[in-house]
Short mmCIF file of C-alpha atoms and ligand atoms in Angstrom, two decimals:
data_model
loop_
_atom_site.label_atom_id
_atom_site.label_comp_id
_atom_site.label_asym_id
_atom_site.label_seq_id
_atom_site.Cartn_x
_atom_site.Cartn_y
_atom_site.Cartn_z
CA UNK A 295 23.26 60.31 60.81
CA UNK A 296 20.86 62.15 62.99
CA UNK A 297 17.41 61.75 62.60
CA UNK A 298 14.75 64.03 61.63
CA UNK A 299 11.32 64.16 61.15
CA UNK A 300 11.34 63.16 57.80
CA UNK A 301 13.47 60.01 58.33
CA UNK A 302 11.57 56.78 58.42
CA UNK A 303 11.74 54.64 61.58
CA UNK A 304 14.42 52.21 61.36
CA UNK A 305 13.52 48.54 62.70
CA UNK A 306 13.67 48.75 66.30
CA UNK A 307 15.04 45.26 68.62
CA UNK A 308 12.28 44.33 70.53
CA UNK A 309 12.79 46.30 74.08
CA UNK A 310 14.02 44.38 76.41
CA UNK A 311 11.66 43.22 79.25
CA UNK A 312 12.07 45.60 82.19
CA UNK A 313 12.58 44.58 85.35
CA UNK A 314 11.25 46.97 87.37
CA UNK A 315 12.63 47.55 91.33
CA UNK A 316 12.21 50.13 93.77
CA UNK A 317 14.78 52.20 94.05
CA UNK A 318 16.49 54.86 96.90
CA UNK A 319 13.81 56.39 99.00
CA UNK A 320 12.70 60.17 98.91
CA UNK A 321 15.40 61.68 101.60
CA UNK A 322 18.01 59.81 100.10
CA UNK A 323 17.48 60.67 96.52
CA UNK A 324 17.39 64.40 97.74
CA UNK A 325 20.27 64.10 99.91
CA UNK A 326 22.41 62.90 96.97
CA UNK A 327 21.47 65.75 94.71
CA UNK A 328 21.65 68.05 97.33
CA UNK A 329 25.53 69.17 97.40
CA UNK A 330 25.69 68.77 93.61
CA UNK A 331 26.22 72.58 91.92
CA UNK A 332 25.66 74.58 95.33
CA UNK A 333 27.56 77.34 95.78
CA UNK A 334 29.11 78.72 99.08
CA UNK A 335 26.30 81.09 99.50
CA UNK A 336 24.18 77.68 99.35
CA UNK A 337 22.43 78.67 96.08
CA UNK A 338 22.92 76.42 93.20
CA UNK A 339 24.37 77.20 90.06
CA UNK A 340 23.40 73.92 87.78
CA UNK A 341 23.44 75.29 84.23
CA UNK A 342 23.13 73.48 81.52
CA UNK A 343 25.82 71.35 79.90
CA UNK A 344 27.73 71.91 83.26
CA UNK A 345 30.06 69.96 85.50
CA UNK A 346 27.20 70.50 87.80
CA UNK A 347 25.11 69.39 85.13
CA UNK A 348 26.71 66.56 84.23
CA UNK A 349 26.54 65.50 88.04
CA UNK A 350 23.11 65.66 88.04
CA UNK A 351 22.67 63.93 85.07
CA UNK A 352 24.67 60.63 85.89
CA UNK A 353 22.33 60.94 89.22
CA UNK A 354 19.69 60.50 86.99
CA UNK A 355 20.88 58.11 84.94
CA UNK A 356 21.89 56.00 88.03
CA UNK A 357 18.34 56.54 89.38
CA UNK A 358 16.68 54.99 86.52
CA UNK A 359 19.40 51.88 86.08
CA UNK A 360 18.99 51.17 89.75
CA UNK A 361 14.80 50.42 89.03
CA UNK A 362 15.27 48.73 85.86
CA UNK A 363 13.84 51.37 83.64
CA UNK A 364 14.84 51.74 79.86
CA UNK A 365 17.04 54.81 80.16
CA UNK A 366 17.68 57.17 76.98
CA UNK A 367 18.58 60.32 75.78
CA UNK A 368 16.79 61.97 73.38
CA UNK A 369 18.08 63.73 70.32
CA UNK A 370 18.69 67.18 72.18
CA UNK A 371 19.63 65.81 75.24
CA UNK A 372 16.58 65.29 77.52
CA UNK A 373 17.02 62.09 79.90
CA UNK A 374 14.07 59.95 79.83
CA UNK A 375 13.63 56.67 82.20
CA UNK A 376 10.80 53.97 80.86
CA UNK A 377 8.82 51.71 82.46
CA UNK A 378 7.55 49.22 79.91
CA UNK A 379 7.54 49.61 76.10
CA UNK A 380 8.82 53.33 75.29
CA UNK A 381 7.49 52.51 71.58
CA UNK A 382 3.80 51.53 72.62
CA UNK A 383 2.71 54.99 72.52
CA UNK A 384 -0.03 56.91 74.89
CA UNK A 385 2.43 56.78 77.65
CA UNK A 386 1.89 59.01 80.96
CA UNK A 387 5.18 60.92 81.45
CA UNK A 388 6.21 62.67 84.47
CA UNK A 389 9.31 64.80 85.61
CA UNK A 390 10.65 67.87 85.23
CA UNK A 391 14.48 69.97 85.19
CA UNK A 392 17.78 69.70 86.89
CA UNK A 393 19.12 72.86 86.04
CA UNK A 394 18.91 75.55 87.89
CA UNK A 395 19.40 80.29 88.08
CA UNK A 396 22.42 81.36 89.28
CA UNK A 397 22.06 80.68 92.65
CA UNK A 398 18.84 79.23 92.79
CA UNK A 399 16.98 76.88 95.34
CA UNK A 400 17.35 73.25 95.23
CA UNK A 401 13.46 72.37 94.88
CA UNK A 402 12.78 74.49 91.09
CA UNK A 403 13.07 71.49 89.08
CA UNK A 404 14.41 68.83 91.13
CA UNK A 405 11.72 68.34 93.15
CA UNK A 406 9.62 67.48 90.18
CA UNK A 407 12.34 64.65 88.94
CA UNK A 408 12.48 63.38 92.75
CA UNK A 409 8.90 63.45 93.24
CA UNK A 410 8.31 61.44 89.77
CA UNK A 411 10.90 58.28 90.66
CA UNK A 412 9.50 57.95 94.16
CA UNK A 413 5.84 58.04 93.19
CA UNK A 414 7.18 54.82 90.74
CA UNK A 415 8.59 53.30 93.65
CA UNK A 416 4.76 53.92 95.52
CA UNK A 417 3.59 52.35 92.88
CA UNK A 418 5.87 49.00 92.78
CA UNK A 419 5.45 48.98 96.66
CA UNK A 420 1.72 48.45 96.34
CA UNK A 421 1.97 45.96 93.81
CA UNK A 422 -0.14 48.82 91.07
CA UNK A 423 1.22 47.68 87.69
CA UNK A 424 0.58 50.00 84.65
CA UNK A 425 -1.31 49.47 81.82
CA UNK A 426 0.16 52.57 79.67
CA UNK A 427 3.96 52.99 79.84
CA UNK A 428 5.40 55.04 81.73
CA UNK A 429 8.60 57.34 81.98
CA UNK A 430 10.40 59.83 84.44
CA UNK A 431 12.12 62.77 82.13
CA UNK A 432 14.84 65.53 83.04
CA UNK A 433 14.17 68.15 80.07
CA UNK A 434 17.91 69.73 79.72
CA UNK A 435 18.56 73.57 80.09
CA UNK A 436 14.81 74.65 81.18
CA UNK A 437 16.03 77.66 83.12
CA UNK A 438 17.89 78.79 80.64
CA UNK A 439 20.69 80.33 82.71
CA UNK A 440 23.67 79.99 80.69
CA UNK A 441 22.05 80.49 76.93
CA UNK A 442 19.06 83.06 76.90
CA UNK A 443 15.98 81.34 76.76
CA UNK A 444 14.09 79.16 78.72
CA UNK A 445 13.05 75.45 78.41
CA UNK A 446 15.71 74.82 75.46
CA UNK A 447 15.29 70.96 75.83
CA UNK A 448 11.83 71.10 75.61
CA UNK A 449 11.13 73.72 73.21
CA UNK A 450 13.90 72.07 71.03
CA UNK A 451 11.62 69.01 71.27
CA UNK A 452 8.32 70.59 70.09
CA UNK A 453 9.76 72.82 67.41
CA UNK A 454 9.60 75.77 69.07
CA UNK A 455 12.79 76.23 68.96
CA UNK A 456 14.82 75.57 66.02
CA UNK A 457 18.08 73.29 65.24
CA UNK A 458 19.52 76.37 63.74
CA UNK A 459 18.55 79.14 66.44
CA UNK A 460 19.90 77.11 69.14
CA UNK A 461 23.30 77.14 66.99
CA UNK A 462 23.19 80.27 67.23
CA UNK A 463 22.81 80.45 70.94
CA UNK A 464 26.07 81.78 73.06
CA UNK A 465 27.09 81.87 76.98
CA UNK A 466 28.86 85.25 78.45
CA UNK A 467 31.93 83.71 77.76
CA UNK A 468 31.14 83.01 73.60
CA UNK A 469 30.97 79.32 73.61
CA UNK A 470 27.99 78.59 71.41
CA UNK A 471 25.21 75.73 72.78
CA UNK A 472 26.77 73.09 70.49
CA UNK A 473 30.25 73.41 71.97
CA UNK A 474 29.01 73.06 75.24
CA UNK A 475 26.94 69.92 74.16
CA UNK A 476 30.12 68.39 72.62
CA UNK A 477 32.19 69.36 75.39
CA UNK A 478 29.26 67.23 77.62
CA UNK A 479 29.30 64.24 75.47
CA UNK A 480 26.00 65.06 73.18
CA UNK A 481 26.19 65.36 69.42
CA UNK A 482 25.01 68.62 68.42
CA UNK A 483 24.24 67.48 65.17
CA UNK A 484 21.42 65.42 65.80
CA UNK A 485 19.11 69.02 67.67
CA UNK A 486 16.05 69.67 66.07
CA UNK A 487 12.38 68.84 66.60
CA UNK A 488 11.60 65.27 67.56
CA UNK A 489 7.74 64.98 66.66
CA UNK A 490 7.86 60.63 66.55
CA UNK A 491 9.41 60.78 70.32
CA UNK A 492 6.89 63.25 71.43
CA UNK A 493 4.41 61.42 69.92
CA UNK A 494 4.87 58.30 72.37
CA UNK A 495 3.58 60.59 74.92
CA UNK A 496 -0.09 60.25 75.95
CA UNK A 497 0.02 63.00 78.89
CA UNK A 498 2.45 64.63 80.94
CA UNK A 499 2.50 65.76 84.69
CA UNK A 500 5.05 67.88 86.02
CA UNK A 501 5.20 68.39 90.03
CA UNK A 502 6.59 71.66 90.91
CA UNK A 503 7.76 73.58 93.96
CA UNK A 504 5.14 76.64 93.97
CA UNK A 505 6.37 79.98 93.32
CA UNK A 506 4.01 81.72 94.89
CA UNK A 507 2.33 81.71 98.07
CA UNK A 508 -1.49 80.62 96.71
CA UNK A 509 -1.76 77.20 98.57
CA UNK A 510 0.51 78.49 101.84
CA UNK A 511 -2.97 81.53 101.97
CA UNK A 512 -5.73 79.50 100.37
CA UNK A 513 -8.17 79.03 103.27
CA UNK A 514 -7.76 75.26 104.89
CA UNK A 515 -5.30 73.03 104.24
CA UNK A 516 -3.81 72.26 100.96
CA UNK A 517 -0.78 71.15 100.41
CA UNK A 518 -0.96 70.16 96.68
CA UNK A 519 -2.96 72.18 93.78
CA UNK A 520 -3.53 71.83 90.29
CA UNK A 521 -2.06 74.39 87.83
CA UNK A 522 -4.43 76.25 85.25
CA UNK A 523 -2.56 78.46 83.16
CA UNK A 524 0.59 79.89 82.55
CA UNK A 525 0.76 84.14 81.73
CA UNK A 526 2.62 84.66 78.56
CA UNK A 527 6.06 85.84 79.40
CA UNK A 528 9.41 86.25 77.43
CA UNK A 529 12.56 88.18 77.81
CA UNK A 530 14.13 91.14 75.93
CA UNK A 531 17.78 92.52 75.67
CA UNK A 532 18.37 96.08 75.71
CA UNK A 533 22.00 97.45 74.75
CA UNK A 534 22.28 101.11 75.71
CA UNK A 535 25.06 102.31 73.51
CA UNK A 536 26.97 105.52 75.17
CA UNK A 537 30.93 106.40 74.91
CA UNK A 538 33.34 105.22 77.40
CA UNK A 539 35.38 108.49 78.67
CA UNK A 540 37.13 109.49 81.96
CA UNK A 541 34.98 109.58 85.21
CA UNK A 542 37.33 112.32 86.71
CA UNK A 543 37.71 114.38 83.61
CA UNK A 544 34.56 114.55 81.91
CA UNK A 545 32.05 117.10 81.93
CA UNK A 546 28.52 116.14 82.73
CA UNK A 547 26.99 117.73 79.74
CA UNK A 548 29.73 116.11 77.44
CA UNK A 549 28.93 112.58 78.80
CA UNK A 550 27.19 110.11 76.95
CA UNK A 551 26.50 108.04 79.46
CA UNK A 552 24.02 104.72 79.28
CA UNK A 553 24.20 103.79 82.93
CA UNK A 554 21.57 107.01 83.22
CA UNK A 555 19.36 105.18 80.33
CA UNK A 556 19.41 102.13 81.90
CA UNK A 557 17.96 103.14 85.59
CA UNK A 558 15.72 105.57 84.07
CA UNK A 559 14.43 102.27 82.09
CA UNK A 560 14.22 99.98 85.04
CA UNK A 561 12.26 102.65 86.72
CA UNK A 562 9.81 103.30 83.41
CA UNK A 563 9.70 99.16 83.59
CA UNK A 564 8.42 99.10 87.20
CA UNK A 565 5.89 101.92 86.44
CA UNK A 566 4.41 100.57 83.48
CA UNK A 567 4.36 96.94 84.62
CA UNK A 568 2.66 98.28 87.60
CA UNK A 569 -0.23 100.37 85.45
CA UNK A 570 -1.10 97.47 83.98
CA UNK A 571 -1.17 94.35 86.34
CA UNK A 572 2.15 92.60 84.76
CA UNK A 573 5.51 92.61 86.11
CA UNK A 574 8.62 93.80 84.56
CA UNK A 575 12.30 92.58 86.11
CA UNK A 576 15.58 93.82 84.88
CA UNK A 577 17.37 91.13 86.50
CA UNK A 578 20.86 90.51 84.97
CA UNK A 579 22.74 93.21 83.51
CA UNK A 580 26.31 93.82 81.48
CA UNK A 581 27.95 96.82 81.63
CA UNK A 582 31.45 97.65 79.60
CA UNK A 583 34.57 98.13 79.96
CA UNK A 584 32.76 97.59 83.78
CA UNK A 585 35.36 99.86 85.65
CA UNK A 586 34.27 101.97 88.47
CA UNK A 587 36.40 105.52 87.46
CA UNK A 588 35.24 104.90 83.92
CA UNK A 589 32.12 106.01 82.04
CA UNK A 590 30.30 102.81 80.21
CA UNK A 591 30.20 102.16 76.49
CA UNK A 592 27.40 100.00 76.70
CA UNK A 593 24.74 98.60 79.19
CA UNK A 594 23.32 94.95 78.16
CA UNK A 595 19.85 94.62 80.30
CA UNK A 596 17.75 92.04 79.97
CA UNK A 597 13.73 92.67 80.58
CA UNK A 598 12.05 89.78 82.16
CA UNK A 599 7.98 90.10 81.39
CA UNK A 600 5.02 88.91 82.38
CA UNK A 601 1.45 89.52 82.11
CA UNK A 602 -2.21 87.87 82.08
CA UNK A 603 -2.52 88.39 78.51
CA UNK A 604 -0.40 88.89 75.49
CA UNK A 605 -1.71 91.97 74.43
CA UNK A 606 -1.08 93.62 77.79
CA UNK A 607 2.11 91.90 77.64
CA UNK A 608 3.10 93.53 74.18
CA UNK A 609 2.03 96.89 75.36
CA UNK A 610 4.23 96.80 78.57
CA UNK A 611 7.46 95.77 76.76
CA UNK A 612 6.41 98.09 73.84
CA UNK A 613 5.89 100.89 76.67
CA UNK A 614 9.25 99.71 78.11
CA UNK A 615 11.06 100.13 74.85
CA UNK A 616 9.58 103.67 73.78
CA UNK A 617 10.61 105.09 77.45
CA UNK A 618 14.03 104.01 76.52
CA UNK A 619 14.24 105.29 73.70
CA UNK A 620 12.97 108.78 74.28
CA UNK A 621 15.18 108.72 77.96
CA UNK A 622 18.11 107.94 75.29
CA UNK A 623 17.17 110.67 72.89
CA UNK A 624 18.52 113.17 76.23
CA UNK A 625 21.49 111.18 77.02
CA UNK A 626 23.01 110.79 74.10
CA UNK A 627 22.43 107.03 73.83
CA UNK A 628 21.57 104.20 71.38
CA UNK A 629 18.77 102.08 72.23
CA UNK A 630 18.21 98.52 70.44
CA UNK A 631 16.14 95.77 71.92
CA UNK A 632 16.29 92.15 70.85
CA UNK A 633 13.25 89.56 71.93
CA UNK A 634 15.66 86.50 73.11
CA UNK A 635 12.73 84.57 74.32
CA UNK A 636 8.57 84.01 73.75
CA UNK A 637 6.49 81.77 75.48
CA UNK A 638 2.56 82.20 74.68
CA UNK A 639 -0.44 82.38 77.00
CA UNK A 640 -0.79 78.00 77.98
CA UNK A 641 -4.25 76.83 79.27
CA UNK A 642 -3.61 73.84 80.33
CA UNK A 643 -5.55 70.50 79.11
CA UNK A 644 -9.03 71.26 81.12
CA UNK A 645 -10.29 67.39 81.21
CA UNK A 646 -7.07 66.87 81.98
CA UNK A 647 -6.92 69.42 84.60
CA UNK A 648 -10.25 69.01 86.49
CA UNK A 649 -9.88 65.03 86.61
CA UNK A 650 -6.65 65.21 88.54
CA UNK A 651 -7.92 68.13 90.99
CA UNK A 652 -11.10 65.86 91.45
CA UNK A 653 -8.72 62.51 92.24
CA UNK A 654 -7.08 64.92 94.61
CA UNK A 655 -10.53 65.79 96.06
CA UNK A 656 -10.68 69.13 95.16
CA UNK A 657 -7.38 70.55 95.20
CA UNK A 658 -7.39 74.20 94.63
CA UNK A 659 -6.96 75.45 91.01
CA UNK A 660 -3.91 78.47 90.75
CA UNK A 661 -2.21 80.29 87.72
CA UNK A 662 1.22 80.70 87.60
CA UNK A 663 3.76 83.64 85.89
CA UNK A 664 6.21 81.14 86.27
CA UNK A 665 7.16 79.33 82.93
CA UNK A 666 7.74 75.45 82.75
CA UNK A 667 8.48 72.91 80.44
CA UNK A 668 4.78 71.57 80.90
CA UNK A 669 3.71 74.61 79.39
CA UNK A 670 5.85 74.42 76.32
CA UNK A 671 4.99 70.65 75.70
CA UNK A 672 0.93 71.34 75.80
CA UNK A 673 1.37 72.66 72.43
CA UNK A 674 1.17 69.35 71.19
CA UNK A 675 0.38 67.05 74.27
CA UNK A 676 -2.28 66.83 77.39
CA UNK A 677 -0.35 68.57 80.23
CA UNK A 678 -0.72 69.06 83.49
CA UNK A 679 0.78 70.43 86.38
CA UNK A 680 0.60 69.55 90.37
CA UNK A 681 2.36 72.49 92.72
CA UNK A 682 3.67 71.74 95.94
CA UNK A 683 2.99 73.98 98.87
CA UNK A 684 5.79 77.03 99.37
CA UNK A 685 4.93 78.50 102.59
CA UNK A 686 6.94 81.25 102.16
CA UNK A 687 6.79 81.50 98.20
CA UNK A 688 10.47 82.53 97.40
CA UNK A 689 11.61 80.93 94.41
CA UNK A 690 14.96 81.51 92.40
CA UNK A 691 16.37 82.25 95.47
CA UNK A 692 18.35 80.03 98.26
CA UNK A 693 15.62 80.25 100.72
CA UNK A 694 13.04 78.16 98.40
CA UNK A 695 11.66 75.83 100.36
CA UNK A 696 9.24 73.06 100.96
CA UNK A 697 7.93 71.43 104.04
CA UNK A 698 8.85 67.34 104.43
CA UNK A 699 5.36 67.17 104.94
CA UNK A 700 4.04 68.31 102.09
CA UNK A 701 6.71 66.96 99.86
CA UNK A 702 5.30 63.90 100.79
CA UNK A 703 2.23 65.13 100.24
CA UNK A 704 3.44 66.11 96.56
CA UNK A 705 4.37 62.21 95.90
CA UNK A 706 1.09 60.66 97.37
CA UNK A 707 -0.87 63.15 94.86
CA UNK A 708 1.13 61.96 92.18
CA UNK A 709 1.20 58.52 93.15
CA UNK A 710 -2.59 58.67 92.66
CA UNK A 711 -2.74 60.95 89.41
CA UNK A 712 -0.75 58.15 87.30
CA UNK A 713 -2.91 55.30 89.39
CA UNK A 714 -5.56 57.17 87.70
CA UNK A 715 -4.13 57.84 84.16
CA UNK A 716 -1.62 54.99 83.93
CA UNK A 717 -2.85 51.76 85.73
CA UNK A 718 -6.57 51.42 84.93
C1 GLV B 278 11.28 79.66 85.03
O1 GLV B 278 11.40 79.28 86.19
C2 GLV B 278 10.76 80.98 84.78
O2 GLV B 278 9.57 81.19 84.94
O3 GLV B 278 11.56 81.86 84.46
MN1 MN B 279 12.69 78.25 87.63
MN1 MN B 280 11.19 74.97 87.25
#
């Protein structure tokens, strides 16, 4: 039987004492991970519940046997590694995702997870013990590539997502989320929120590539800052319903036509984000039957959103939506739009926040419109987010890159955030 929230604990063995080793070093960790999912353009295409996946999670697994830490999976799939007793409670958790965008860089995600096991080894190496447990976690499906929406794992976790809309969730090619799990190995049955797990958790850090170019402009020298907030952000199918007809044949005037409703959209999309200091992407888009001497049916296009606040958000999107509708009015087109995704405004814990930039002597404070498990979990736990220097700030994109440098920068700045919250 799965269990729920409602089920009682059943009687635990006593955990087995760890023992804890260091494990492979920085380079090597990276250079294991890095042919795992890349395509031939060199992007990577991890998605969740994956071969590539899968790869990446038996490197993770492997990671955590090789130090000795208690290594589990969670109820929807999340990989967590443990250093001491994963039942004490008020443990300091750090990691972050696998998974990647189509074609993606190889530092979203993993450089959090690679970061996190060699700031452990730092640790062992100077002989710090902890005094709170702590774990290294992969959250599963966080991009949310193959599904719809982001941070699936995560959101799964807290409740924000339910058991029975994740069901419901299906790739391009119609296999639903729980097929995919069972085709990976993981019991679909047993999704759903998993407060008692969560509630083990005392704070959690995520490292992150930036995605942005904040700390590569910030006057002086920083190669590590300390996140703030997250903008409220969520995406949004449009299906622009036309006729399919002959491209050769057919008049103008007769055409119905939602190729014309769709670009007039992502134009109205640019404009309005624009106006009002958000962004707007149409980034991925469907079209049917998809031949080139053949007028579309329909034109799926999903709207990517983003904006300081939600009501500004909500008015671009609305904006968005009413330009498509009146564009579709003209062409003959039906407009519906489906919200596939939400994540709220996240302020992120400020003690928590201002005692890690002041262990990191002042490390510059930045917002981010990117989205990140961290920011899902500080619903119901102190979170906190380091960002590692992107001197170009390309993200979801090949060319995302870090220097060694500050990489190493990234693990000495965690090394000394869970000194601080872990081992005194
Ligand atoms: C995740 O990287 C997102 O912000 O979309
Ligand atoms: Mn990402
Ligand atoms: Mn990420």
């Amino acid at each position: 039987m799965s269990p729920d929230a409602q089920t009682p604990p059943t009687p635990q063995p006593p955990p087995t004492p760890t023992v804890w080793r260091r494990g492979a070093s920085f380079q090597e960790m990276w250079r294991d991970l890095l042919p795992v999912g890349r395509s031939p353009g060199g992007g990577y295409r991890r998605h969740a519940w994956t071969s590539a996946d899968a790869e990446c999670r038996a490197w993770f697994r492997e990671q955590a046997e090789a130090r000795g830490l208690t290594y589990e999976v969670d109820r929807n799939g999340n990989q967590w590694a443990w250093l001491g007793d994963e039942e004490a409670g008020d443990a300091v958790v750090t990691g972050s995702h696998l998974d990647s965008v189509p074609d993606g860089g190889a530092f979203d995600g993993p450089l959090g997870v690679v970061s996190a096991f060699a700031a452990l080894d730092e640790l062992h190496e100077r002989g710090t013990r902890p005094v709170r447990p702590l774990a290294v976690v992969n959250f599963c499906d966080e991009e949310g590539a193959r599904f719809g929406p982001a941070c699936v794992g995560s959101r799964l976790a807290t409740g924000a997502l339910t058991a029975e809309q994740a069901r419901a969730l299906r790739d391009a090619d119609g296999v639903t989320l729980p097929e995919a799990m069972e085709r990976a190995g993981h019991d679909p049955d047993a999704i759903g929120a998993d407060p008692r797990r969560l509630a083990r958790v005392g704070a959690f850090v995520e490292l992150h590539v930036e995605q942005g170019r904040f700390l590569a402009e910030a006057p002086g020298d920083h190669p590590v800052g300390v996140a703030s907030a997250i903008w409220p952000h969520g995406r949004w199918r449009f299906d622009f319903h036309g006729e399919a007809n002959h491209a050769g044949t057919t008049r103008l005037e007769d055409r119905r036509d939602p190729m014309l409703t769709y670009a007039n959209t992502v134009l109205a999309a640019r404009k309005k984000a624009r106006l009002a200091g958000a962004l707007a992407t149409f980034g991925k888009v469907a079209v049917e039957p998809n031949g080139v001497n053949a007028i579309a049916s329909l034109v799926r296009g999903w709207l990517d959103s983003r904006a300081p606040d939600e009501e500004t958000l909500a008015a671009v999107v609305a904006e968005v939506e009413r330009a498509a509708v009146e564009r579709g009015a003209r062409d003959g087109v039906r407009v519906t739009v489906v919200r596939e995704s939400f994540a709220p405004v996240v302020e992120f814990d400020h003690a928590l926040r201002d005692r890690l930039a002041a262990r990191l002597g002042g490390a510059p404070v930045l917002p981010t419109g990117a989205g990140h498990d961290a920011g899902v979990l500080s619903a119901v736990v102190p979170t906190a987010m380091l960002h590692v220097r992107n001197p170009t700030g390309v993200s979801h994109s090949p060319a995302e890159t870090a220097t060694e440098d500050d990489c190493a920068a990234g693990v000495r700045a965690l090394v000394a955030v869970l000194e601080d919250l872990a081992c005194r």
